[in-house]
mmCIF file of C-alpha atoms and ligand atoms in Angstrom:
data_model
loop_
_atom_site.group_PDB
_atom_site.id
_atom_site.type_symbol
_atom_site.label_atom_id
_atom_site.label_comp_id
_atom_site.label_asym_id
_atom_site.label_seq_id
_atom_site.Cartn_x
_atom_site.Cartn_y
_atom_site.Cartn_z
ATOM 1 C CA MET A 1 -10.571 -21.402 -5.214
ATOM 2 C CA GLY A 2 -13.976 -20.034 -6.200
ATOM 3 C CA SER A 3 -14.889 -19.264 -2.611
ATOM 4 C CA LYS A 4 -11.535 -17.539 -2.055
ATOM 5 C CA LYS A 5 -12.153 -15.266 -5.063
ATOM 6 C CA LYS A 6 -15.577 -14.411 -3.720
ATOM 7 C CA LYS A 7 -14.118 -13.635 -0.319
ATOM 8 C CA SER A 8 -11.537 -11.236 -1.711
ATOM 9 C CA ALA A 9 -14.118 -9.542 -3.925
ATOM 10 C CA LYS A 10 -16.315 -9.078 -0.844
ATOM 11 C CA GLY A 11 -13.320 -7.797 1.070
ATOM 12 C CA SER A 12 -12.758 -5.149 -1.549
ATOM 13 C CA ARG A 13 -16.396 -4.087 -1.584
ATOM 14 C CA ASP A 14 -16.755 -3.670 2.145
ATOM 15 C CA LEU A 15 -13.742 -1.354 2.315
ATOM 16 C CA ALA A 16 -14.336 0.583 -0.916
ATOM 17 C CA ASP A 17 -15.941 3.569 0.866
ATOM 18 C CA PHE A 18 -12.785 4.096 2.916
ATOM 19 C CA ILE A 19 -10.457 3.853 -0.066
ATOM 20 C CA ALA A 20 -12.000 5.050 -3.329
ATOM 21 C CA PRO A 21 -12.623 8.705 -2.350
ATOM 22 C CA TYR A 22 -8.973 9.085 -1.362
ATOM 23 C CA ARG A 23 -7.231 7.096 -4.088
ATOM 24 C CA ILE A 24 -6.095 9.232 -7.005
ATOM 25 C CA ASP A 25 -7.357 7.292 -10.008
ATOM 26 C CA ASP A 26 -7.663 10.343 -12.247
ATOM 27 C CA PRO A 27 -4.436 12.280 -11.633
ATOM 28 C CA ALA A 28 -4.947 14.668 -14.554
ATOM 29 C CA SER A 29 -7.801 16.346 -12.705
ATOM 30 C CA PHE A 30 -6.220 16.161 -9.278
ATOM 31 C CA HIS A 31 -6.384 19.267 -7.066
ATOM 32 C CA LEU A 32 -4.957 18.957 -3.605
ATOM 33 C CA ASN A 33 -7.037 21.820 -2.220
ATOM 34 C CA ARG A 34 -10.233 19.963 -3.087
ATOM 35 C CA HIS A 35 -9.287 17.272 -0.590
ATOM 36 C CA ASP A 36 -10.477 17.977 2.940
ATOM 37 C CA CYS A 37 -7.787 17.277 5.560
ATOM 38 C CA ALA A 38 -10.482 16.858 8.226
ATOM 39 C CA ALA A 39 -12.800 14.482 6.298
ATOM 40 C CA LYS A 40 -14.348 11.755 8.444
ATOM 41 C CA GLY A 41 -15.919 9.652 5.720
ATOM 42 C CA GLY A 42 -19.217 9.444 7.654
ATOM 43 C CA LEU A 43 -17.471 7.787 10.599
ATOM 44 C CA ASP A 44 -16.860 8.709 14.191
ATOM 45 C CA LYS A 45 -14.019 7.651 16.449
ATOM 46 C CA ASP A 46 -15.872 4.620 17.852
ATOM 47 C CA LYS A 47 -16.911 3.251 14.474
ATOM 48 C CA ALA A 48 -13.377 3.862 13.240
ATOM 49 C CA LYS A 49 -11.973 1.851 16.133
ATOM 50 C CA ASP A 50 -13.938 -1.224 15.058
ATOM 51 C CA ILE A 51 -12.798 -0.897 11.449
ATOM 52 C CA ILE A 52 -9.174 -0.410 12.472
ATOM 53 C CA GLU A 53 -9.333 -3.509 14.680
ATOM 54 C CA ALA A 54 -11.000 -5.639 11.982
ATOM 55 C CA ASN A 55 -8.414 -4.513 9.410
ATOM 56 C CA ARG A 56 -5.640 -5.361 11.805
ATOM 57 C CA GLU A 57 -6.867 -8.949 12.078
ATOM 58 C CA ARG A 58 -7.260 -9.250 8.325
ATOM 59 C CA LEU A 59 -3.789 -7.852 7.734
ATOM 60 C CA SER A 60 -2.248 -10.237 10.216
ATOM 61 C CA ASP A 61 -3.688 -13.225 8.315
ATOM 62 C CA LEU A 62 -2.812 -11.739 4.913
ATOM 63 C CA GLN A 63 0.765 -11.040 5.935
ATOM 64 C CA GLU A 64 1.214 -14.630 7.062
ATOM 65 C CA ARG A 65 -0.011 -15.881 3.681
ATOM 66 C CA LEU A 66 2.115 -13.333 1.817
ATOM 67 C CA TYR A 67 5.180 -14.524 3.723
ATOM 68 C CA ALA A 68 4.393 -18.209 3.213
ATOM 69 C CA GLU A 69 3.682 -17.808 -0.502
ATOM 70 C CA ASP A 70 6.940 -15.878 -0.904
ATOM 71 C CA ARG A 71 6.186 -14.396 -4.336
ATOM 72 C CA TRP A 72 4.827 -10.884 -3.980
ATOM 73 C CA SER A 73 6.374 -8.084 -1.968
ATOM 74 C CA VAL A 74 4.523 -5.024 -0.696
ATOM 75 C CA LEU A 75 6.040 -1.554 -0.628
ATOM 76 C CA VAL A 76 4.147 1.018 1.421
ATOM 77 C CA ILE A 77 5.297 4.617 1.121
ATOM 78 C CA PHE A 78 4.398 7.335 3.613
ATOM 79 C CA GLN A 79 4.868 10.984 2.813
ATOM 80 C CA GLY A 80 3.657 14.043 4.666
ATOM 81 C CA LEU A 81 4.838 17.300 6.144
ATOM 82 C CA ASP A 82 6.284 17.469 9.647
ATOM 83 C CA ALA A 83 3.808 16.321 12.317
ATOM 84 C CA ALA A 84 1.498 14.798 9.683
ATOM 85 C CA GLY A 85 1.509 11.584 11.738
ATOM 86 C CA LYS A 86 3.695 9.314 9.631
ATOM 87 C CA ASP A 87 5.358 7.625 12.605
ATOM 88 C CA SER A 88 2.148 6.977 14.491
ATOM 89 C CA ALA A 89 0.330 5.795 11.353
ATOM 90 C CA ILE A 90 3.094 3.255 10.754
ATOM 91 C CA GLU A 91 3.045 2.188 14.378
ATOM 92 C CA HIS A 92 -0.725 1.680 14.431
ATOM 93 C CA VAL A 93 -1.257 0.084 11.055
ATOM 94 C CA MET A 94 1.587 -2.368 11.533
ATOM 95 C CA HIS A 95 0.637 -3.219 15.097
ATOM 96 C CA GLY A 96 -0.260 -6.888 15.064
ATOM 97 C CA VAL A 97 1.732 -7.937 11.999
ATOM 98 C CA ASN A 98 4.620 -10.297 12.488
ATOM 99 C CA PRO A 99 7.782 -8.164 12.694
ATOM 100 C CA GLN A 100 9.723 -10.964 10.979
ATOM 101 C CA GLY A 101 7.957 -10.245 7.698
ATOM 102 C CA CYS A 102 8.113 -6.481 7.868
ATOM 103 C CA ASP A 103 10.843 -3.817 7.495
ATOM 104 C CA VAL A 104 10.578 -0.088 8.168
ATOM 105 C CA HIS A 105 13.064 2.365 6.684
ATOM 106 C CA SER A 106 13.173 6.065 7.483
ATOM 107 C CA PHE A 107 14.791 8.298 4.913
ATOM 108 C CA LYS A 108 16.565 11.315 6.339
ATOM 109 C CA VAL A 109 18.882 13.934 4.841
ATOM 110 C CA PRO A 110 21.196 11.855 2.609
ATOM 111 C CA THR A 111 24.656 11.082 3.961
ATOM 112 C CA SER A 112 27.749 11.994 1.942
ATOM 113 C CA HIS A 113 28.033 8.345 0.934
ATOM 114 C CA GLU A 114 24.437 8.366 -0.315
ATOM 115 C CA LEU A 115 25.096 11.621 -2.174
ATOM 116 C CA ASP A 116 27.886 9.844 -4.069
ATOM 117 C CA HIS A 117 25.158 7.831 -5.806
ATOM 118 C CA ASP A 118 22.106 8.557 -7.946
ATOM 119 C CA PHE A 119 19.059 9.571 -5.916
ATOM 120 C CA MET A 120 17.283 6.191 -6.153
ATOM 121 C CA TRP A 121 20.242 4.161 -4.987
ATOM 122 C CA ARG A 122 19.593 4.229 -1.259
ATOM 123 C CA ALA A 123 15.924 3.365 -1.740
ATOM 124 C CA LEU A 124 16.612 0.527 -4.170
ATOM 125 C CA THR A 125 18.867 -1.185 -1.646
ATOM 126 C CA ARG A 126 16.049 -1.166 0.896
ATOM 127 C CA LEU A 127 13.214 -2.576 -1.194
ATOM 128 C CA PRO A 128 11.269 -5.436 0.413
ATOM 129 C CA GLU A 129 12.154 -9.014 -0.490
ATOM 130 C CA ARG A 130 9.488 -11.363 -1.826
ATOM 131 C CA GLY A 131 7.019 -12.267 0.902
ATOM 132 C CA ARG A 132 7.744 -9.165 2.932
ATOM 133 C CA ILE A 133 6.130 -5.809 3.608
ATOM 134 C CA GLY A 134 8.533 -2.868 3.339
ATOM 135 C CA ILE A 135 7.541 0.485 4.765
ATOM 136 C CA PHE A 136 9.210 3.691 3.698
ATOM 137 C CA ASN A 137 8.851 6.541 6.185
ATOM 138 C CA ARG A 138 9.560 9.290 3.623
ATOM 139 C CA SER A 139 11.123 8.007 0.444
ATOM 140 C CA TYR A 140 12.609 8.889 -2.927
ATOM 141 C CA TYR A 141 9.608 11.206 -3.276
ATOM 142 C CA GLU A 142 11.530 13.705 -1.137
ATOM 143 C CA GLU A 143 13.466 14.200 -4.383
ATOM 144 C CA LEU A 144 10.373 15.966 -5.739
ATOM 145 C CA LEU A 145 9.560 17.772 -2.494
ATOM 146 C CA VAL A 146 12.301 19.024 -0.176
ATOM 147 C CA VAL A 147 14.781 18.930 -3.074
ATOM 148 C CA ARG A 148 12.419 20.914 -5.278
ATOM 149 C CA VAL A 149 11.579 23.468 -2.606
ATOM 150 C CA HIS A 150 15.271 24.006 -1.712
ATOM 151 C CA PRO A 151 17.549 24.589 -4.743
ATOM 152 C CA ASP A 152 20.648 24.302 -2.494
ATOM 153 C CA VAL A 153 19.655 20.719 -1.626
ATOM 154 C CA LEU A 154 19.578 19.857 -5.323
ATOM 155 C CA ALA A 155 22.998 21.491 -5.771
ATOM 156 C CA LYS A 156 24.431 19.138 -3.104
ATOM 157 C CA GLU A 157 23.548 16.142 -5.296
ATOM 158 C CA ARG A 158 26.415 17.094 -7.654
ATOM 159 C CA ILE A 159 24.527 16.102 -10.784
ATOM 160 C CA PRO A 160 26.592 17.126 -13.844
ATOM 161 C CA LYS A 161 25.557 20.689 -14.711
ATOM 162 C CA PRO A 162 24.385 20.058 -18.313
ATOM 163 C CA LEU A 163 21.863 17.553 -16.893
ATOM 164 C CA VAL A 164 20.247 20.011 -14.520
ATOM 165 C CA THR A 165 17.725 21.802 -16.698
ATOM 166 C CA ARG A 166 14.215 23.141 -16.226
ATOM 167 C CA HIS A 167 13.013 19.684 -17.261
ATOM 168 C CA ILE A 168 14.556 18.012 -14.248
ATOM 169 C CA TRP A 169 11.266 17.505 -12.332
ATOM 170 C CA LYS A 170 9.464 16.138 -15.361
ATOM 171 C CA GLU A 171 12.397 13.780 -15.878
ATOM 172 C CA ARG A 172 12.228 12.663 -12.255
ATOM 173 C CA PHE A 173 8.480 11.980 -12.563
ATOM 174 C CA GLU A 174 9.253 9.836 -15.580
ATOM 175 C CA ASP A 175 12.160 8.016 -13.951
ATOM 176 C CA ILE A 176 10.206 7.245 -10.787
ATOM 177 C CA ASN A 177 7.175 6.064 -12.771
ATOM 178 C CA ASN A 178 9.395 3.798 -14.851
ATOM 179 C CA ILE A 179 11.113 2.324 -11.824
ATOM 180 C CA GLU A 180 7.788 1.703 -10.087
ATOM 181 C CA LYS A 181 6.400 0.075 -13.213
ATOM 182 C CA TYR A 182 9.442 -2.166 -13.370
ATOM 183 C CA LEU A 183 8.996 -3.108 -9.709
ATOM 184 C CA ALA A 184 5.280 -3.771 -10.203
ATOM 185 C CA ARG A 185 6.093 -6.047 -13.139
ATOM 186 C CA ASN A 186 8.437 -7.980 -10.894
ATOM 187 C CA GLY A 187 5.817 -8.573 -8.220
ATOM 188 C CA THR A 188 6.089 -5.557 -5.939
ATOM 189 C CA LEU A 189 2.744 -4.177 -4.876
ATOM 190 C CA ILE A 190 3.197 -0.439 -4.345
ATOM 191 C CA LEU A 191 0.915 1.684 -2.168
ATOM 192 C CA LYS A 192 1.575 5.354 -1.602
ATOM 193 C CA PHE A 193 0.038 7.506 1.109
ATOM 194 C CA PHE A 194 0.236 11.252 1.473
ATOM 195 C CA LEU A 195 -0.879 12.205 4.962
ATOM 196 C CA HIS A 196 -2.727 15.409 4.234
ATOM 197 C CA THR A 197 -2.868 17.745 7.242
ATOM 198 C CA SER A 198 -3.997 21.363 7.501
ATOM 199 C CA LYS A 199 -1.698 24.188 8.498
ATOM 200 C CA GLU A 200 -3.789 24.739 11.625
ATOM 201 C CA GLU A 201 -3.487 21.086 12.642
ATOM 202 C CA GLN A 202 0.281 21.277 12.198
ATOM 203 C CA ARG A 203 0.349 24.365 14.435
ATOM 204 C CA GLN A 204 -1.592 22.481 17.138
ATOM 205 C CA ARG A 205 0.708 19.466 16.916
ATOM 206 C CA PHE A 206 3.851 21.597 17.060
ATOM 207 C CA LEU A 207 2.494 23.320 20.169
ATOM 208 C CA GLU A 208 1.750 19.928 21.712
ATOM 209 C CA ARG A 209 5.310 18.848 20.996
ATOM 210 C CA LEU A 210 6.677 21.969 22.668
ATOM 211 C CA GLU A 211 4.398 21.672 25.690
ATOM 212 C CA GLN A 212 4.818 17.983 26.455
ATOM 213 C CA PRO A 213 8.280 16.935 27.639
ATOM 214 C CA ALA A 214 7.805 13.425 26.214
ATOM 215 C CA LYS A 215 7.130 14.880 22.769
ATOM 216 C CA ARG A 216 9.685 17.708 22.736
ATOM 217 C CA TRP A 217 12.367 15.552 21.115
ATOM 218 C CA LYS A 218 10.222 15.341 18.003
ATOM 219 C CA PHE A 219 10.404 19.077 17.462
ATOM 220 C CA SER A 220 13.235 20.680 15.543
ATOM 221 C CA MET A 221 13.791 24.345 14.717
ATOM 222 C CA GLY A 222 14.040 23.268 11.090
ATOM 223 C CA ASP A 223 10.351 22.336 11.231
ATOM 224 C CA ILE A 224 9.450 26.016 11.646
ATOM 225 C CA ALA A 225 11.581 26.986 8.647
ATOM 226 C CA GLU A 226 9.797 24.331 6.552
ATOM 227 C CA ARG A 227 6.406 25.504 7.827
ATOM 228 C CA ALA A 228 7.190 28.948 6.418
ATOM 229 C CA LEU A 229 7.417 27.249 3.002
ATOM 230 C CA TRP A 230 3.958 25.685 3.395
ATOM 231 C CA ASP A 231 2.562 26.910 0.065
ATOM 232 C CA LYS A 232 5.621 25.785 -1.865
ATOM 233 C CA TYR A 233 5.319 22.325 -0.363
ATOM 234 C CA GLN A 234 1.602 22.144 -1.179
ATOM 235 C CA ALA A 235 2.398 23.059 -4.793
ATOM 236 C CA ALA A 236 5.167 20.462 -4.931
ATOM 237 C CA TYR A 237 2.837 17.774 -3.523
ATOM 238 C CA GLN A 238 0.127 18.749 -5.973
ATOM 239 C CA ASP A 239 2.461 18.419 -8.952
ATOM 240 C CA MET A 240 4.065 15.235 -7.669
ATOM 241 C CA ILE A 241 0.766 13.425 -7.094
ATOM 242 C CA ARG A 242 -0.600 14.598 -10.416
ATOM 243 C CA HIS A 243 2.376 13.110 -12.255
ATOM 244 C CA THR A 244 3.124 9.975 -10.271
ATOM 245 C CA SER A 245 -0.240 8.431 -9.426
ATOM 246 C CA THR A 246 -0.130 5.597 -11.946
ATOM 247 C CA PRO A 247 -2.206 2.423 -12.330
ATOM 248 C CA HIS A 248 0.637 0.326 -10.916
ATOM 249 C CA ALA A 249 1.401 2.676 -7.997
ATOM 250 C CA ARG A 250 -1.488 4.861 -6.891
ATOM 251 C CA TRP A 251 -1.286 7.745 -4.472
ATOM 252 C CA HIS A 252 -3.833 7.990 -1.688
ATOM 253 C CA VAL A 253 -4.447 11.452 -0.295
ATOM 254 C CA VAL A 254 -5.300 10.562 3.269
ATOM 255 C CA PRO A 255 -7.296 13.009 5.392
ATOM 256 C CA ALA A 256 -4.961 13.134 8.384
ATOM 257 C CA ASP A 257 -6.226 15.872 10.699
ATOM 258 C CA HIS A 258 -8.034 13.064 12.541
ATOM 259 C CA LYS A 259 -5.492 10.350 13.150
ATOM 260 C CA TRP A 260 -8.209 7.693 13.468
ATOM 261 C CA MET A 261 -9.485 8.546 9.986
ATOM 262 C CA ALA A 262 -5.978 8.249 8.542
ATOM 263 C CA ARG A 263 -5.653 4.807 10.140
ATOM 264 C CA VAL A 264 -8.967 3.662 8.660
ATOM 265 C CA VAL A 265 -7.973 4.708 5.133
ATOM 266 C CA ILE A 266 -4.428 3.346 5.277
ATOM 267 C CA GLY A 267 -5.379 0.027 6.872
ATOM 268 C CA SER A 268 -8.267 -0.459 4.435
ATOM 269 C CA ALA A 269 -6.139 0.267 1.379
ATOM 270 C CA ILE A 270 -3.408 -2.134 2.448
ATOM 271 C CA VAL A 271 -5.849 -4.922 3.329
ATOM 272 C CA ASP A 272 -7.769 -4.454 0.093
ATOM 273 C CA ALA A 273 -4.636 -4.490 -2.073
ATOM 274 C CA ILE A 274 -3.259 -7.677 -0.518
ATOM 275 C CA GLU A 275 -6.672 -9.355 -0.627
ATOM 276 C CA ARG A 276 -6.706 -8.727 -4.359
ATOM 277 C CA ILE A 277 -3.463 -10.624 -4.900
ATOM 278 C CA ASP A 278 -4.905 -13.267 -2.560
ATOM 279 C CA PRO A 279 -1.668 -14.957 -1.423
ATOM 280 C CA GLN A 280 -1.979 -18.663 -0.676
ATOM 281 C CA TYR A 281 -0.124 -21.060 1.564
ATOM 282 C CA PRO A 282 1.990 -23.265 -0.706
ATOM 283 C CA LYS A 283 0.266 -26.600 -1.453
ATOM 284 C CA PRO A 284 2.512 -29.676 -1.179
ATOM 285 C CA GLY A 285 2.584 -32.004 -4.199
ATOM 286 C CA ARG A 286 1.687 -35.715 -4.073
ATOM 287 C CA ALA A 287 5.269 -36.820 -3.543
ATOM 288 C CA GLN A 288 5.776 -34.284 -0.777
ATOM 289 C CA LEU A 289 2.521 -35.308 0.939
ATOM 290 C CA ALA A 290 3.646 -38.933 0.858
ATOM 291 C CA GLU A 291 6.959 -37.880 2.375
ATOM 292 C CA PHE A 292 5.159 -35.917 5.114
ATOM 293 C CA LYS A 293 3.003 -38.938 5.934
ATOM 294 C CA ARG A 294 6.083 -41.107 6.226
ATOM 295 C CA VAL A 295 7.776 -38.656 8.574
ATOM 296 C CA GLN A 296 4.597 -38.259 10.603
ATOM 297 C CA GLN A 297 4.347 -42.006 11.070
ATOM 298 C CA ALA A 298 8.009 -42.267 11.995
ATOM 299 C CA LEU A 299 7.451 -39.594 14.658
ATOM 300 C CA GLU A 300 4.334 -41.354 15.931
ATOM 301 C CA SER A 301 6.302 -44.587 16.258
ATOM 302 C CA GLU A 302 8.561 -42.808 18.745
ATOM 303 C CA SER A 303 5.603 -42.194 21.055
ATOM 304 C CA PRO A 304 6.086 -43.853 24.450
ATOM 305 C CA LYS A 305 2.373 -44.812 24.316
ATOM 306 C CA ALA A 306 2.752 -46.938 21.158
ATOM 307 C CA THR A 307 2.819 -50.711 21.805
ATOM 308 C CA GLY A 308 5.783 -52.722 20.570
ATOM 309 C CA LYS A 309 3.671 -54.168 17.748
ATOM 310 C CA GLU A 310 2.450 -50.738 16.660
ATOM 311 C CA LYS A 311 5.966 -49.287 16.805
ATOM 312 C CA ALA A 312 7.283 -52.094 14.592
ATOM 313 C CA ARG A 313 4.442 -51.577 12.122
ATOM 314 C CA LEU A 314 4.922 -47.786 11.959
ATOM 315 C CA ARG A 315 8.681 -48.183 11.572
ATOM 316 C CA ARG A 316 8.117 -50.600 8.721
ATOM 317 C CA ILE A 317 5.731 -48.141 7.039
ATOM 318 C CA ALA A 318 8.145 -45.271 7.574
ATOM 319 C CA GLN A 319 11.008 -47.223 6.041
ATOM 320 C CA SER A 320 9.124 -48.550 3.045
ATOM 321 C CA GLY A 321 7.384 -45.317 1.945
ATOM 322 C CA THR A 322 3.699 -44.482 2.199
ATOM 323 C CA ASP A 323 2.373 -45.942 -1.019
ATOM 324 C CA ARG A 324 4.077 -49.243 -0.541
ATOM 325 C CA ALA A 325 3.180 -49.146 3.154
ATOM 326 C CA ASP A 326 -0.482 -48.766 2.199
ATOM 327 C CA GLU A 327 -0.087 -51.706 -0.135
ATOM 328 C CA THR A 328 1.540 -53.713 2.650
ATOM 329 C CA ASP A 329 -1.318 -52.757 4.949
ATOM 330 C CA ARG A 330 -3.849 -53.879 2.359
ATOM 331 C CA SER A 331 -2.084 -57.160 1.597
ATOM 332 C CA GLU A 332 -1.632 -57.841 5.336
ATOM 333 C CA ALA A 333 -5.334 -57.218 5.866
ATOM 334 C CA ALA A 334 -6.193 -59.487 2.926
ATOM 335 C CA ALA A 335 -3.912 -62.212 4.256
ATOM 336 C CA ALA A 336 -5.467 -61.911 7.714
ATOM 337 C CA ALA A 337 -8.971 -62.105 6.226
ATOM 338 C CA ALA A 338 -8.013 -65.186 4.183
ATOM 339 C CA SER A 339 -6.676 -66.998 7.258
ATOM 340 C CA GLU A 340 -9.825 -66.252 9.282
ATOM 341 C CA PRO A 341 -12.443 -68.915 9.644
ATOM 342 C CA ALA A 342 -15.507 -68.303 7.476
ATOM 343 C CA GLY A 343 -18.032 -65.919 9.114
ATOM 344 C CA GLY A 344 -15.467 -64.578 11.586
ATOM 345 C CA ASN A 345 -15.300 -60.829 12.076
ATOM 346 C CA GLY A 346 -11.571 -60.842 12.743
ATOM 347 C CA GLN A 347 -11.948 -58.970 15.999
ATOM 348 C CA ASN A 348 -10.606 -61.808 18.091
ATOM 349 C CA SER A 349 -7.451 -62.316 16.057
HETATM 350 P P1 LIG B 401 12.188 13.501 9.976
HETATM 351 O O1 LIG B 401 11.348 12.680 9.072
HETATM 352 O O2 LIG B 401 11.430 14.534 10.730
HETATM 353 O O3 LIG B 401 13.086 12.708 10.826
HETATM 354 O O4 LIG B 401 13.165 14.393 9.052
HETATM 355 C C1 LIG B 401 13.906 13.847 8.036
HETATM 356 C C2 LIG B 401 14.392 14.999 7.193
HETATM 357 O O5 LIG B 401 15.153 14.458 6.124
HETATM 358 C C3 LIG B 401 13.279 15.815 6.593
HETATM 359 O O6 LIG B 401 13.489 17.169 6.817
HETATM 360 C C4 LIG B 401 13.374 15.497 5.110
HETATM 361 O O7 LIG B 401 12.994 16.558 4.305
HETATM 362 C C5 LIG B 401 14.834 15.172 4.979
HETATM 363 N N1 LIG B 401 15.072 14.358 3.786
HETATM 364 C C6 LIG B 401 14.577 13.136 3.500
HETATM 365 N N2 LIG B 401 14.958 12.722 2.278
HETATM 366 C C7 LIG B 401 15.726 13.706 1.768
HETATM 367 C C8 LIG B 401 16.405 13.882 0.546
HETATM 368 N N3 LIG B 401 16.376 12.962 -0.402
HETATM 369 N N4 LIG B 401 17.086 15.011 0.378
HETATM 370 C C9 LIG B 401 17.115 15.958 1.333
HETATM 371 N N5 LIG B 401 16.498 15.864 2.511
HETATM 372 C C10 LIG B 401 15.798 14.753 2.732
HETATM 373 MG MG1 LIG B 402 10.629 16.000 11.685
#
């Protein structure tokens, strides 16, 4: 136990440089424009590759333990403007984890059925179960972004008119913070990443999408309309992060102009957070161990290599239960010793 604690503390320390500068621990003084989209954190692509690979291995082991322990769940939220690299970040960070313990949900324009409910409804039904990692590609945070930037989108939500006041965004900050606190108190670890890209980088990526036939499908004319609202989105992100980076659900503003840097930060933050909860494989109790031993011996007795005498002995042990079997073994050994001639070593019997 002590060594495990030490290991996780070490784990946290060795990744701190890739997490702390980007995690918003002091939201009151947060200014988005003070965060450099092209930061490299003193790394280059090659060094980053090693860190990404090491994190991948750590995450694979952590996810297995998380799944086996079956107590905590992990919710990872990705937000970012078009072409910020959300899809590829998800693909890379999750590469190597067991898909059985992981769910990815992409949140698009709400359907009419979803619009018949409160805004959190569709997200709440997709939260990860205990033991699982749930990834949200966009999320309920769009309710403070696209919905804030486009008043007609808010109108489509059909919220009763007296409830739509100038306080609505403040109320949504509050509601989201409360829901996340509730989830955290129930064992959901929440990590939030804003992939922060520059306007120039978005221009380059849009051009790439238009030029390369295999990427063209990713481009939509709507992306250009949203790009025209760049400053409004930056302001909405600024306000959102300032009001919703809480101790139980921190935002990370990830420098995402270099995709490798984004992968370093995201992978490190996820590994570090799960190492802190330090999930453990469940330990069987005494009774269960005894049961396992009995079953193991029963299986061994089926081995074609076992002699008739051995098979009979193992069957007897399996039927009588381990403790009593041990007793039988001991009393048989004592009886054999008692029947041996004095000075004999029993090896000839
Ligand atoms: P993409 O992620 O490029 O597939 O696009 C999904 C689109 O759905 C984006 O334009 C989002 O702004 C939009 N979207 C996601 N959530 C909401 C929401 N709650 N209300 C309105 N639009 C949304
Ligand atoms: Mg898009």
